[in-house]
CSV table of C-alpha atoms in Angstrom, one decimal:
chain,number,residue,atom,x,y,z
Y,886,MET,CA,11.5,16.9,25.6
Y,887,LYS,CA,11.8,20.6,26.4
Y,888,ILE,CA,9.6,23.5,26.1
Y,889,TYR,CA,11.6,26.4,24.9
Y,890,ASN,CA,10.1,29.9,23.9
Y,891,VAL,CA,12.0,33.1,22.6
Y,892,VAL,CA,9.9,36.1,22.4
Y,893,ARG,CA,10.1,39.3,20.2
Y,894,LYS,CA,9.4,42.5,22.3
Y,895,ASN,CA,7.1,44.2,19.8
Y,896,ASN,CA,7.3,42.3,16.4
Y,897,TYR,CA,4.4,42.3,15.2
Y,898,TYR,CA,2.6,39.5,12.4
Y,899,ASP,CA,-1.1,39.2,11.1
Y,900,SER,CA,-2.9,35.7,12.0
Y,901,VAL,CA,-3.0,34.6,8.0
Y,902,THR,CA,0.9,35.2,8.2
Y,903,LEU,CA,1.8,33.2,11.1
Y,904,MET,CA,-0.1,30.3,10.3
Y,905,LEU,CA,1.6,29.6,6.9
Y,906,ILE,CA,4.7,30.5,9.3
Y,907,SER,CA,4.0,27.8,11.8
Y,908,LYS,CA,3.3,25.5,9.1
Y,909,GLN,CA,6.7,26.1,7.3
Y,910,LEU,CA,8.5,25.8,11.1
Y,911,LYS,CA,7.3,21.5,10.9
Y,912,GLN,CA,9.3,21.3,8.2
Y,913,VAL,CA,12.9,22.1,10.3
Y,914,GLU,CA,14.3,19.3,11.6
Y,915,GLY,CA,15.1,18.4,15.3
Y,916,LEU,CA,11.2,19.7,16.6
Y,917,ASP,CA,8.8,17.9,18.0
Y,918,ASP,CA,5.6,20.3,18.1
Y,919,VAL,CA,6.0,24.8,17.4
Y,920,SER,CA,4.2,27.4,17.4
Y,921,VAL,CA,3.8,31.5,16.5
Y,922,MET,CA,1.6,33.4,17.9
Y,923,MET,CA,1.5,37.1,19.4
Y,924,GLY,CA,1.4,36.9,22.8
Y,925,THR,CA,-2.3,38.2,23.9
Y,926,PRO,CA,-4.1,36.8,26.4
Y,927,ALA,CA,-5.5,33.8,24.2
Y,928,ASN,CA,-3.3,32.9,22.3
Y,929,ARG,CA,-1.4,33.0,26.1
Y,930,VAL,CA,-4.3,30.1,26.9
Y,931,ILE,CA,-3.8,27.8,23.9
Y,932,LEU,CA,-0.3,27.9,23.8
Y,933,GLN,CA,-0.7,26.3,27.4
Y,934,GLU,CA,-3.6,23.3,26.8
Y,935,ALA,CA,-0.8,22.7,24.2
Y,936,ASN,CA,1.7,22.4,26.9
Y,937,LEU,CA,4.0,24.9,24.4
Y,938,LEU,CA,4.1,27.9,26.6
Y,939,GLY,CA,7.1,28.4,28.9
Y,940,SER,CA,8.2,30.9,31.5
Y,941,ASP,CA,9.2,33.4,28.9
Y,942,GLY,CA,6.0,33.2,26.9
Y,943,GLU,CA,3.7,33.7,30.1
Y,944,ASP,CA,5.4,37.1,30.0
Y,945,ALA,CA,4.9,37.9,26.6
Y,946,GLY,CA,2.5,40.7,25.8
Y,947,PRO,CA,-0.3,41.3,23.2
Y,948,ASN,CA,2.3,43.2,20.8
Y,949,ASP,CA,5.6,40.2,21.5
Y,950,LEU,CA,5.8,37.5,19.2
Y,951,ILE,CA,6.3,34.4,20.9
Y,952,LEU,CA,8.2,30.8,19.2
Y,953,ALA,CA,7.2,28.8,21.0
Y,954,PHE,CA,8.9,24.5,19.9
Y,955,ARG,CA,9.2,21.6,21.8
Y,956,ALA,CA,12.6,19.8,20.7
Y,957,PRO,CA,14.9,17.8,22.7
Y,958,GLU,CA,17.0,18.7,25.9
Y,959,ASP,CA,20.3,18.6,23.9
Y,960,ILE,CA,19.2,20.4,20.9
Y,961,ASP,CA,21.6,23.1,19.5
Y,962,VAL,CA,18.6,26.3,20.7
Y,963,GLN,CA,20.6,28.9,18.0
Y,964,TRP,CA,20.5,26.6,15.2
Y,965,VAL,CA,16.8,26.0,15.5
Y,966,ILE,CA,16.3,30.3,16.2
Y,967,GLY,CA,18.0,30.6,12.9
Y,968,LYS,CA,16.2,28.5,11.2
Y,969,ILE,CA,13.1,29.7,12.0
Y,970,ASP,CA,14.3,33.1,11.3
Y,971,GLU,CA,15.9,32.0,7.7
Y,972,GLN,CA,11.9,30.4,7.8
Y,973,MET,CA,10.2,33.7,8.3
Y,974,GLY,CA,12.6,35.6,6.4
Y,975,LYS,CA,11.2,33.9,3.7
Y,976,LYS,CA,7.5,33.9,3.9
Y,977,VAL,CA,7.4,37.5,4.9
Y,978,ALA,CA,10.2,38.7,2.0
Y,979,GLY,CA,7.7,36.0,-0.6
Y,980,GLY,CA,5.1,38.5,-1.7
Y,981,LYS,CA,7.0,41.6,-1.7
Y,982,ASN,CA,7.7,43.7,-4.8
Y,983,ALA,CA,10.9,45.8,-5.4
Y,984,ASP,CA,8.1,48.9,-5.4
Y,985,GLU,CA,6.3,47.8,-2.7
Y,986,ILE,CA,6.2,50.3,0.3
Y,987,ILE,CA,5.8,49.5,3.5
Y,988,ILE,CA,4.1,51.7,6.4
Y,989,ARG,CA,3.9,50.5,9.8
Y,990,SER,CA,0.9,52.0,10.8
Y,991,ALA,CA,-2.9,51.9,9.3
Y,992,VAL,CA,-3.8,55.3,10.3
Y,993,LYS,CA,-0.7,56.3,8.2
Y,994,ALA,CA,-1.6,54.4,4.9
Y,995,TYR,CA,-5.3,56.4,5.4
Y,996,GLN,CA,-4.1,59.5,5.3
Y,997,ASP,CA,-1.3,59.2,3.1
Y,998,ASP,CA,-3.7,57.6,0.2
Y,999,PRO,CA,-6.9,59.1,0.1
Y,1000,GLU,CA,-7.6,56.5,-2.6
Y,1001,ILE,CA,-7.1,53.9,-0.9
Y,1002,ASN,CA,-11.0,52.6,-0.1
Y,1003,LEU,CA,-10.5,48.9,1.7
Y,1004,ALA,CA,-9.4,48.0,4.9
Y,1005,PHE,CA,-8.4,44.4,4.9
Y,1006,ILE,CA,-8.2,43.9,9.0
Y,1007,SER,CA,-6.5,40.6,10.3
Y,1008,VAL,CA,-5.5,41.0,13.9
Y,1009,PRO,CA,-5.8,39.3,17.0
Y,1010,GLY,CA,-9.8,39.2,18.0
Y,1011,GLU,CA,-9.8,41.6,20.6
Y,1012,TYR,CA,-8.1,44.6,18.6
Y,1013,ALA,CA,-10.0,43.7,15.6
Y,1014,ALA,CA,-13.2,45.7,16.7
Y,1015,ILE,CA,-10.9,48.9,17.4
Y,1016,GLU,CA,-9.1,48.8,14.3
Y,1017,ALA,CA,-12.7,48.2,12.4
Y,1018,GLU,CA,-13.8,51.1,13.4
Y,1019,ARG,CA,-11.0,53.0,12.9
Y,1020,ALA,CA,-10.9,52.4,9.0
Y,1021,LEU,CA,-14.8,53.5,9.7
Y,1022,LYS,CA,-14.1,56.9,10.9
Y,1023,TYR,CA,-11.5,57.7,7.7
Y,1024,GLY,CA,-14.3,56.6,5.7
Y,1025,LYS,CA,-13.0,52.8,4.8
Y,1026,ASN,CA,-15.0,49.8,3.5
Y,1027,VAL,CA,-13.6,46.9,5.8
Y,1028,PHE,CA,-12.8,43.5,5.4
Y,1029,LEU,CA,-12.9,41.9,8.9
Y,1030,PHE,CA,-11.0,38.6,8.7
Y,1031,SER,CA,-10.5,38.2,12.3
Y,1032,ASP,CA,-12.4,36.5,14.7
Y,1033,ASN,CA,-13.4,36.0,17.6
Y,1034,VAL,CA,-15.3,39.9,17.5
Y,1035,SER,CA,-18.4,39.9,19.9
Y,1036,ILE,CA,-21.8,39.7,18.0
Y,1037,GLU,CA,-22.4,43.3,19.9
Y,1038,GLU,CA,-19.2,45.0,18.8
Y,1039,GLU,CA,-20.4,43.5,15.0
Y,1040,ALA,CA,-23.9,45.1,15.4
Y,1041,GLN,CA,-22.6,48.2,16.2
Y,1042,LEU,CA,-19.6,48.1,13.6
Y,1043,LYS,CA,-22.1,47.5,10.9
Y,1044,ALA,CA,-24.5,50.1,12.3
Y,1045,GLN,CA,-21.6,52.8,12.5
Y,1046,ALA,CA,-20.8,51.5,8.8
Y,1047,VAL,CA,-24.6,52.3,7.3
Y,1048,GLN,CA,-24.6,55.9,8.2
Y,1049,LYS,CA,-21.4,56.5,6.9
Y,1050,GLY,CA,-22.8,54.3,3.6
Y,1051,LEU,CA,-19.8,51.8,4.2
Y,1052,LEU,CA,-19.5,48.4,4.3
Y,1053,VAL,CA,-18.8,46.1,6.8
Y,1054,MET,CA,-17.2,42.3,5.3
Y,1055,GLY,CA,-17.0,40.3,8.5
Y,1056,PRO,CA,-15.9,39.5,11.2
Y,1057,ASP,CA,-14.8,36.3,10.3
Y,1058,CYS,CA,-15.6,37.0,7.1
Y,1059,GLY,CA,-13.0,34.6,4.7
Y,1060,THR,CA,-13.4,35.3,0.5
Y,1061,ALA,CA,-14.4,37.9,-1.3
Y,1062,ILE,CA,-13.7,39.2,-4.1
Y,1063,ILE,CA,-14.1,42.9,-5.6
Y,1064,GLY,CA,-13.5,44.8,-9.1
Y,1065,GLY,CA,-11.9,41.4,-9.9
Y,1066,ILE,CA,-9.2,41.5,-6.9
Y,1067,GLY,CA,-9.5,38.1,-4.3
Y,1068,ILE,CA,-9.6,38.8,-1.0
Y,1069,GLY,CA,-8.6,36.2,1.5
Y,1070,PHE,CA,-9.3,33.1,0.3
Y,1071,ALA,CA,-10.8,33.0,-3.3
Y,1072,ASN,CA,-9.8,32.0,-6.3
Y,1073,LYS,CA,-9.5,33.2,-9.9
Y,1074,VAL,CA,-12.3,33.1,-12.0
Y,1075,LYS,CA,-13.8,35.0,-15.3
Y,1076,SER,CA,-15.2,38.0,-15.3
Y,1077,GLY,CA,-19.5,38.3,-16.1
Y,1078,ASN,CA,-22.2,40.1,-14.7
Y,1079,VAL,CA,-23.6,37.4,-11.9
Y,1080,GLY,CA,-23.3,39.2,-8.6
Y,1081,LEU,CA,-22.5,37.2,-5.5
Y,1082,ILE,CA,-23.1,38.3,-1.5
Y,1083,SER,CA,-22.5,35.0,1.0
Y,1084,ALA,CA,-22.2,34.7,4.4
Y,1085,SER,CA,-20.5,31.6,3.8
Y,1086,GLY,CA,-16.9,31.7,2.9
Y,1087,THR,CA,-16.8,28.2,0.7
Y,1088,GLY,CA,-20.2,27.9,0.2
Y,1089,LEU,CA,-18.8,31.5,-2.4
Y,1090,GLN,CA,-16.1,29.8,-3.4
Y,1091,GLU,CA,-17.7,26.4,-4.7
Y,1092,VAL,CA,-21.0,28.5,-7.0
Y,1093,ILE,CA,-18.1,31.1,-8.4
Y,1094,CYS,CA,-15.7,28.0,-9.7
Y,1095,LEU,CA,-18.4,26.2,-11.0
Y,1096,LEU,CA,-20.1,28.8,-12.9
Y,1097,ASP,CA,-16.5,29.7,-13.8
Y,1098,ALA,CA,-16.6,25.7,-15.1
Y,1099,MET,CA,-19.4,26.6,-17.1
Y,1100,GLU,CA,-17.7,29.7,-18.6
Y,1101,VAL,CA,-20.0,32.1,-16.5
Y,1102,GLY,CA,-18.0,35.0,-14.9
Y,1103,ILE,CA,-19.1,37.4,-11.9
Y,1104,SER,CA,-19.2,41.3,-11.4
Y,1105,GLN,CA,-18.6,41.0,-7.9
Y,1106,ALA,CA,-18.4,38.3,-5.1
Y,1107,ILE,CA,-19.1,39.9,-1.6
Y,1108,GLY,CA,-18.7,38.1,1.9
Y,1109,THR,CA,-21.0,39.1,5.1
Y,1110,GLY,CA,-19.6,37.3,7.7
Y,1111,GLY,CA,-21.3,33.8,9.0
Y,1112,ARG,CA,-23.7,35.8,11.5
Y,1113,ASP,CA,-24.3,38.2,9.6
Y,1114,LEU,CA,-28.0,36.2,8.6
Y,1115,LYS,CA,-28.2,36.5,12.6
Y,1116,GLU,CA,-31.6,38.1,13.8
Y,1117,ALA,CA,-28.5,39.9,16.3
Y,1118,ILE,CA,-27.3,41.2,13.0
Y,1119,GLY,CA,-30.1,41.4,10.3
Y,1120,ALA,CA,-28.4,40.7,7.7
Y,1121,THR,CA,-27.2,44.5,7.9
Y,1122,THR,CA,-24.4,43.2,5.3
Y,1123,MET,CA,-26.5,41.3,2.7
Y,1124,LEU,CA,-28.6,44.1,2.5
Y,1125,GLN,CA,-26.2,46.9,1.7
Y,1126,ALA,CA,-25.0,44.6,-0.7
Y,1127,LEU,CA,-27.6,43.8,-2.6
Y,1128,ASN,CA,-29.0,47.4,-2.8
Y,1129,MET,CA,-25.4,47.9,-4.9
Y,1130,LEU,CA,-25.5,45.2,-6.9
Y,1131,ILE,CA,-29.5,45.7,-7.7
Y,1132,GLN,CA,-27.5,49.6,-8.4
Y,1133,ASP,CA,-25.1,48.3,-10.4
Y,1134,ASN,CA,-25.7,48.4,-14.2
Y,1135,HIS,CA,-22.9,45.1,-15.0
Y,1136,THR,CA,-24.6,43.1,-12.5
Y,1137,GLN,CA,-27.8,41.2,-14.4
Y,1138,THR,CA,-28.5,38.8,-12.4
Y,1139,ILE,CA,-27.8,37.7,-8.4
Y,1140,VAL,CA,-26.4,35.0,-5.9
Y,1141,LEU,CA,-27.8,34.6,-2.6
Y,1142,ILE,CA,-25.9,32.1,-0.8
Y,1143,SER,CA,-25.6,31.5,3.7
Y,1144,LYS,CA,-26.7,28.2,6.0
Y,1145,PRO,CA,-30.7,28.6,7.6
Y,1146,PRO,CA,-31.6,31.8,8.0
Y,1147,ALA,CA,-33.4,33.2,11.1
Y,1148,LYS,CA,-36.9,33.5,10.1
Y,1149,SER,CA,-37.4,37.2,10.5
Y,1150,VAL,CA,-34.1,38.1,8.2
Y,1151,VAL,CA,-35.5,35.6,5.6
Y,1152,ASP,CA,-38.9,37.7,5.5
Y,1153,LYS,CA,-36.5,40.9,5.3
Y,1154,ILE,CA,-34.2,39.4,2.8
Y,1155,ILE,CA,-37.5,38.3,1.1
Y,1156,SER,CA,-39.8,42.1,0.8
Y,1157,LYS,CA,-36.4,43.6,-0.1
Y,1158,LEU,CA,-35.8,41.3,-3.2
Y,1159,SER,CA,-39.5,42.0,-3.9
Y,1160,GLU,CA,-38.2,45.7,-5.4
Y,1161,THR,CA,-35.7,44.1,-7.9
Y,1162,SER,CA,-36.8,42.8,-11.5
Y,1163,LYS,CA,-33.0,41.5,-11.3
Y,1164,LYS,CA,-33.1,37.3,-11.8
Y,1165,VAL,CA,-32.4,36.2,-8.6
Y,1166,VAL,CA,-30.8,32.4,-7.2
Y,1167,LEU,CA,-31.8,31.8,-3.6
Y,1168,CYS,CA,-29.0,29.3,-1.7
Y,1169,PHE,CA,-30.1,29.5,1.7
Y,1170,LEU,CA,-28.8,25.7,2.8
Y,1171,GLY,CA,-31.6,24.1,4.6
Y,1172,ALA,CA,-33.7,26.6,4.8
Y,1173,ALA,CA,-37.8,26.5,3.4
Y,1174,ILE,CA,-38.7,29.1,1.2
Y,1175,ASP,CA,-42.0,29.3,-0.2
Y,1176,HIS,CA,-42.9,32.8,-0.5
Y,1177,ALA,CA,-40.3,34.0,-2.7
Y,1178,PRO,CA,-41.4,36.5,-5.6
Y,1179,ALA,CA,-41.5,35.7,-9.6
Y,1180,ASN,CA,-38.1,36.6,-10.0
Y,1181,VAL,CA,-36.8,35.0,-7.2
Y,1182,THR,CA,-35.3,30.8,-7.6
Y,1183,ALA,CA,-35.1,29.0,-4.1
Y,1184,VAL,CA,-32.7,26.2,-4.5
Y,1185,ALA,CA,-31.8,23.8,-2.5
Y,1186,THR,CA,-27.7,23.2,-3.0
Y,1187,LEU,CA,-24.8,25.1,-4.1
Y,1188,GLU,CA,-24.1,22.4,-6.8
Y,1189,GLU,CA,-28.4,24.1,-7.8
Y,1190,ALA,CA,-27.2,27.3,-7.2
Y,1191,ALA,CA,-24.7,27.6,-10.0
Y,1192,LEU,CA,-26.9,25.0,-12.1
Y,1193,LYS,CA,-29.8,27.5,-12.0
Y,1194,THR,CA,-27.2,30.5,-12.7
Y,1195,ALA,CA,-25.6,29.1,-15.5
Y,1196,ASP,CA,-29.4,28.7,-16.8
Y,1197,LEU,CA,-30.1,31.3,-16.4
Y,1198,SER,CA,-27.1,33.2,-18.1
Y,1199,GLY,CA,-28.1,31.2,-21.1
Y,1200,ARG,CA,-26.0,28.4,-20.5
Y,1201,LYS,CA,-26.1,24.8,-21.0
Y,1202,PRO,CA,-25.2,23.0,-17.9
Y,1203,ALA,CA,-22.4,20.7,-18.9
Y,1204,LEU,CA,-21.8,20.1,-15.3
Y,1205,LEU,CA,-22.4,16.7,-13.7
Y,1206,ALA,CA,-20.7,13.3,-15.0
Y,1207,THR,CA,-23.8,11.2,-15.5
Y,1208,GLU,CA,-26.2,8.9,-13.4
Y,1209,THR,CA,-25.0,6.1,-15.6
Y,1210,LYS,CA,-21.1,6.9,-14.8
Y,1211,ILE,CA,-22.1,7.3,-10.8
Y,1212,THR,CA,-23.9,4.5,-10.7
Y,1213,ASP,CA,-20.3,2.5,-12.5
Y,1214,TRP,CA,-18.9,4.3,-10.1
Y,1215,ALA,CA,-20.5,3.4,-6.9
Y,1216,ARG,CA,-20.8,-0.2,-8.0
Y,1217,ALA,CA,-17.3,-0.3,-8.8
Y,1218,ALA,CA,-16.6,0.6,-5.4
Y,1219,ARG,CA,-19.0,-1.6,-3.4
Y,1220,GLU,CA,-18.3,-4.6,-5.3
Y,1221,LYS,CA,-14.6,-4.5,-2.9
Y,1222,LEU,CA,-16.0,-3.3,0.7
Y,1223,ALA,CA,-16.1,-6.0,3.0
Y,1224,THR,CA,-19.5,-6.8,4.4
Y,1225,GLY,CA,-18.3,-4.7,7.8
Y,1226,GLN,CA,-17.9,-1.7,5.9
Y,1227,LYS,CA,-20.4,0.5,6.3
Y,1228,TYR,CA,-20.6,4.4,7.2
Y,1229,VAL,CA,-19.1,7.4,5.4
Y,1230,ARG,CA,-16.5,9.4,7.3
Y,1231,ALA,CA,-16.3,13.0,5.9
Y,1232,LEU,CA,-13.5,14.6,6.5
Y,1233,TYR,CA,-13.5,18.5,5.6
Y,1234,ALA,CA,-11.8,21.9,5.3
Y,1235,GLY,CA,-14.7,23.8,3.8
Y,1236,GLY,CA,-17.7,24.4,6.5
Y,1237,THR,CA,-20.3,25.4,4.1
Y,1238,LEU,CA,-19.3,22.4,1.6
Y,1239,CYS,CA,-19.3,19.8,4.9
Y,1240,TYR,CA,-22.9,21.1,5.2
Y,1241,GLU,CA,-24.1,20.6,1.8
Y,1242,THR,CA,-22.6,16.9,2.5
Y,1243,MET,CA,-24.6,16.4,5.5
Y,1244,LEU,CA,-28.0,17.8,3.5
Y,1245,VAL,CA,-27.3,15.3,1.0
Y,1246,LEU,CA,-26.5,12.5,2.7
Y,1247,GLY,CA,-29.1,13.2,5.0
Y,1248,GLU,CA,-32.0,12.2,2.3
Y,1249,THR,CA,-31.3,8.6,2.2
Y,1250,LEU,CA,-28.7,7.6,5.1
Y,1251,GLY,CA,-30.4,9.5,8.1
Y,1252,PRO,CA,-29.1,10.9,11.0
Y,1253,ILE,CA,-25.3,12.2,9.9
Y,1254,TYR,CA,-23.3,13.4,12.9
Y,1255,SER,CA,-21.6,16.2,13.0
Y,1256,ASN,CA,-19.5,19.1,15.1
Y,1257,ILE,CA,-21.5,21.3,13.0
Y,1258,PRO,CA,-25.1,19.3,12.9
Y,1259,LEU,CA,-28.1,19.9,11.6
Y,1260,ARG,CA,-29.1,19.4,14.6
Y,1261,LYS,CA,-27.9,19.6,17.6
Y,1262,GLU,CA,-28.6,15.9,18.9
Y,1263,LEU,CA,-26.0,14.9,16.3
Y,1264,LEU,CA,-23.1,16.8,17.7
Y,1265,THR,CA,-19.7,15.3,18.0
Y,1266,MET,CA,-16.7,16.0,17.6
Y,1267,ASP,CA,-15.3,12.8,17.3
Y,1268,VAL,CA,-14.9,11.3,13.6
Y,1269,LEU,CA,-15.5,7.8,14.5
Y,1270,VAL,CA,-19.4,7.1,15.7
Y,1271,ALA,CA,-20.0,3.3,16.4
Y,1272,GLY,CA,-22.7,2.4,13.7
Y,1273,GLN,CA,-23.3,6.1,12.4
Y,1274,HIS,CA,-22.1,7.9,9.5
Y,1275,THR,CA,-20.0,11.3,10.4
Y,1276,ALA,CA,-18.9,14.8,8.9
Y,1277,ILE,CA,-16.2,16.7,10.6
Y,1278,ASP,CA,-15.6,20.2,9.8
Y,1279,LEU,CA,-12.0,20.3,10.8
Y,1280,GLY,CA,-12.3,24.1,9.6
Y,1281,ASP,CA,-14.2,24.7,12.8
Y,1282,ASP,CA,-12.9,27.0,15.9
Y,1283,HIS,CA,-12.8,24.1,18.1
Y,1284,PHE,CA,-10.0,22.3,15.5
Y,1285,THR,CA,-8.1,25.7,14.3
Y,1286,MET,CA,-7.8,27.5,17.7
Y,1287,GLY,CA,-3.6,27.9,17.5
Y,1288,LYS,CA,-3.5,25.6,14.4
Y,1289,PRO,CA,-3.6,26.6,10.7
Y,1290,HIS,CA,-6.6,25.9,9.2
Y,1291,PRO,CA,-6.9,23.1,7.2
Y,1292,MET,CA,-6.6,25.1,3.7
Y,1293,ILE,CA,-3.2,26.3,4.6
Y,1294,ASP,CA,-2.0,23.5,6.6
Y,1295,GLY,CA,-3.6,19.6,5.9
Y,1296,SER,CA,-1.5,17.9,8.9
Y,1297,LEU,CA,-5.1,17.9,11.5
Y,1298,ARG,CA,-6.5,15.6,8.6
Y,1299,ASP,CA,-4.0,13.6,8.0
Y,1300,GLU,CA,-4.7,12.9,11.5
Y,1301,HIS,CA,-8.0,12.4,11.1
Y,1302,ILE,CA,-8.1,10.1,7.4
Y,1303,LEU,CA,-5.6,7.7,9.3
Y,1304,LYS,CA,-7.8,6.8,12.4
Y,1305,VAL,CA,-10.6,6.6,10.1
Y,1306,ALA,CA,-9.0,4.3,8.0
Y,1307,GLY,CA,-8.4,2.6,10.8
Y,1308,ASP,CA,-12.0,1.8,11.4
Y,1309,PRO,CA,-13.0,-1.3,10.3
Y,1310,GLN,CA,-16.4,-0.1,10.0
Y,1311,THR,CA,-15.3,3.0,7.7
Y,1312,ALA,CA,-16.8,2.3,4.0
Y,1313,VAL,CA,-16.5,5.4,2.4
Y,1314,LEU,CA,-13.8,8.4,3.2
Y,1315,LEU,CA,-15.3,11.2,1.4
Y,1316,LEU,CA,-12.7,14.7,1.5
Y,1317,ASP,CA,-12.6,18.3,0.0
Y,1318,VAL,CA,-9.9,20.7,-1.7
Y,1319,VAL,CA,-9.5,23.6,-1.2
Y,1320,ILE,CA,-7.0,25.2,-3.6
Y,1321,GLY,CA,-7.0,29.2,-4.5
Y,1322,TYR,CA,-5.4,32.3,-3.1
Y,1323,GLY,CA,-4.4,31.2,-0.1
Y,1324,ALA,CA,-4.5,27.4,0.4
Y,1325,ALA,CA,-1.7,25.3,0.5
Y,1326,ASP,CA,0.6,25.3,-2.6
Y,1327,ASP,CA,0.1,21.7,-3.7
Y,1328,PRO,CA,-3.1,20.7,-1.3
Y,1329,VAL,CA,-3.1,16.7,-3.3
Y,1330,GLY,CA,0.8,16.6,-3.5
Y,1331,GLU,CA,1.1,16.5,0.2
Y,1332,LEU,CA,-2.5,14.6,0.9
Y,1333,VAL,CA,-1.6,11.5,-1.3
Y,1334,PRO,CA,1.0,10.0,0.8
Y,1335,VAL,CA,-1.1,10.1,3.7
Y,1336,LEU,CA,-4.1,8.3,1.6
Y,1337,GLU,CA,-1.5,5.6,0.5
Y,1338,GLU,CA,-0.8,5.2,4.1
Y,1339,ALA,CA,-4.8,5.2,4.4
Y,1340,LYS,CA,-5.3,1.9,2.4
Y,1341,LYS,CA,-2.4,0.3,4.2
Y,1342,ALA,CA,-4.8,0.8,7.2
Y,1343,ALA,CA,-7.5,-0.5,6.3
Y,1344,ALA,CA,-5.7,-4.0,4.0
Y,1345,ALA,CA,-4.7,-4.6,7.7
Y,1346,HIS,CA,-8.2,-5.2,8.4
Y,1347,GLY,CA,-8.3,-6.6,5.5
Y,1348,ASN,CA,-11.1,-4.2,4.1
Y,1349,THR,CA,-10.7,-2.3,0.7
Y,1350,LEU,CA,-11.1,2.1,1.4
Y,1351,ALA,CA,-13.4,4.1,-1.3
Y,1352,ILE,CA,-12.3,6.9,-1.0
Y,1353,VAL,CA,-14.2,10.0,-3.0
Y,1354,ALA,CA,-12.8,13.4,-3.4
Y,1355,TYR,CA,-13.7,16.3,-4.7
Y,1356,VAL,CA,-11.5,19.4,-5.6
Y,1357,CYS,CA,-12.6,23.0,-5.1
Y,1358,GLY,CA,-11.0,26.0,-7.3
Y,1359,THR,CA,-10.1,26.6,-10.9
Y,1360,ASN,CA,-7.7,25.5,-13.7
Y,1361,GLN,CA,-6.5,29.4,-13.2
Y,1362,ASP,CA,-5.9,29.4,-9.6
Y,1363,GLU,CA,-2.4,29.1,-9.2
Y,1364,GLN,CA,-2.4,24.9,-7.7
Y,1365,ASN,CA,-4.5,24.3,-11.2
Y,1366,LYS,CA,-7.6,22.2,-10.2
Y,1367,ALA,CA,-6.6,19.7,-13.0
Y,1368,ALA,CA,-3.2,18.9,-12.3
Y,1369,GLN,CA,-5.0,18.4,-8.7
Y,1370,ILE,CA,-7.3,16.0,-9.7
Y,1371,ALA,CA,-5.4,14.4,-12.0
Y,1372,LYS,CA,-3.0,13.5,-8.9
Y,1373,LEU,CA,-5.6,12.3,-6.7
Y,1374,GLN,CA,-7.3,10.3,-9.6
Y,1375,GLN,CA,-3.2,8.8,-10.2
Y,1376,ALA,CA,-3.9,7.8,-6.7
Y,1377,GLY,CA,-7.2,5.3,-7.1
Y,1378,VAL,CA,-9.1,8.6,-5.8
Y,1379,VAL,CA,-12.5,8.9,-7.9
Y,1380,VAL,CA,-12.7,13.0,-8.0
Y,1381,THR,CA,-16.3,14.0,-8.8
Y,1382,THR,CA,-17.0,17.5,-10.9
Y,1383,THR,CA,-19.3,19.0,-7.7
Y,1384,ASN,CA,-19.6,18.7,-4.0
Y,1385,ALA,CA,-22.7,17.6,-3.4
Y,1386,GLN,CA,-22.3,15.2,-6.7
Y,1387,ALA,CA,-19.1,13.8,-4.4
Y,1388,ALA,CA,-22.1,13.7,-1.4
Y,1389,ARG,CA,-24.3,11.6,-3.8
Y,1390,LEU,CA,-21.7,8.5,-4.7
Y,1391,ALA,CA,-20.8,8.4,-1.4
Y,1392,ARG,CA,-24.5,7.6,0.1
Y,1393,MET,CA,-24.8,5.5,-3.0
Y,1394,ILE,CA,-22.3,3.5,-2.3
Y,1395,VAL,CA,-23.1,2.9,0.8
Y,1396,ALA,CA,-27.1,2.4,0.5
Y,1397,GLY,CA,-28.4,0.0,2.1
Y,1398,ARG,CA,-25.4,-1.9,3.9
Y,1399,ASN,CA,-26.4,-0.4,7.4
Y,1400,SER,CA,-30.2,-1.6,7.3
């Protein structure tokens, strides 16, 4: 195999488009590996570590596009480049409307159309703060999808936004729904009077999708970026957004979502919530909230957040399968396990879904090892830790540097599924599938053949693998949640109605087996 690099000078694509293109290019016959990236120093390091950087790529600049692939030495390179161009042309043209106007400069867009009030920024992290500052200068709110922005830059950008009465969502903000329009990874959900603010992308998706399933609609879903509730940022965006929702007459109930914030930040938010009489559901996963005002209900999981919000909205939640049903599923799965099968192995695309799972599993199973652990001594990057349960967030930067996110391309998870299935100690393979805008066209369609291979790998040890999954999305999403669930069930997978329920089922299956 030989490494080939083709450099296109001054040819810019945003990171989301490049992730989608890289996924499509894997289907080009003859390529052993392929990656398409802008030639920033950080990206060149990633290509170097992936053994995909050649001499041409080393000389590329940050505004240059690098097509990097590994292929046999006798391959027709021009044919490969033609195939790459064909795939890139399809992807770039895919979302273009006949009346769409292409503008090459953000500043020109700001100047040409003063009605624009939001800038979506998805450029390499080293340039993201510059673009965000420029958008603020022109009076635009910012959705900052880019990561690798320093926390000092984030604090500075958000301070500028406050002064101008603007909002900075991010950096590393994955999801928002503003005025009914999904931004980033989002879902098609009903309109209503519940406003949400979240420092977690998939946490936000989970709650809005569960609400949608219970016929509860949303007014706004505002992302803050994952670090907003850290002490250095002080919940700047969440507090701004909270002000907006408190003043919004259409919003009757407010939901706040985050992994555990700094204590000083919790106190600041609680103080702010005491200024409103609106009903508030507070879901700070893993945080103990013992001093909330009377209008605030603190909950422990995303599932509880959705159920409580539906209850406050006058809906009778009928979301969950009955405990009898769960017990029956667990019993049926447990009866098929061999003696040595004892552990849950969870592989997640959604980081907060993974975090919620660890909280639920840990209630009765004890330590859960993870790359995003509940306690630092439980840190691991390996899904197989002998004699232990594991839950891995495959969407974490450690796994996605230079590669598409698993919500876009499941190949990274496929590799881990087969690894898990080959371990004779694995009892339960626990998975999430996230659908909606930005996600793969048919994630379950791509997943099912891998699950069939996994079953065969387990059978080679005389084992039967219990597979439990949860699909985060709605039936209005292009992938259609019901259709995705049906495919999983046809493949023998037990599919639950919430992520927390999937975790409860998994722990019930292995209960008492590792004692």
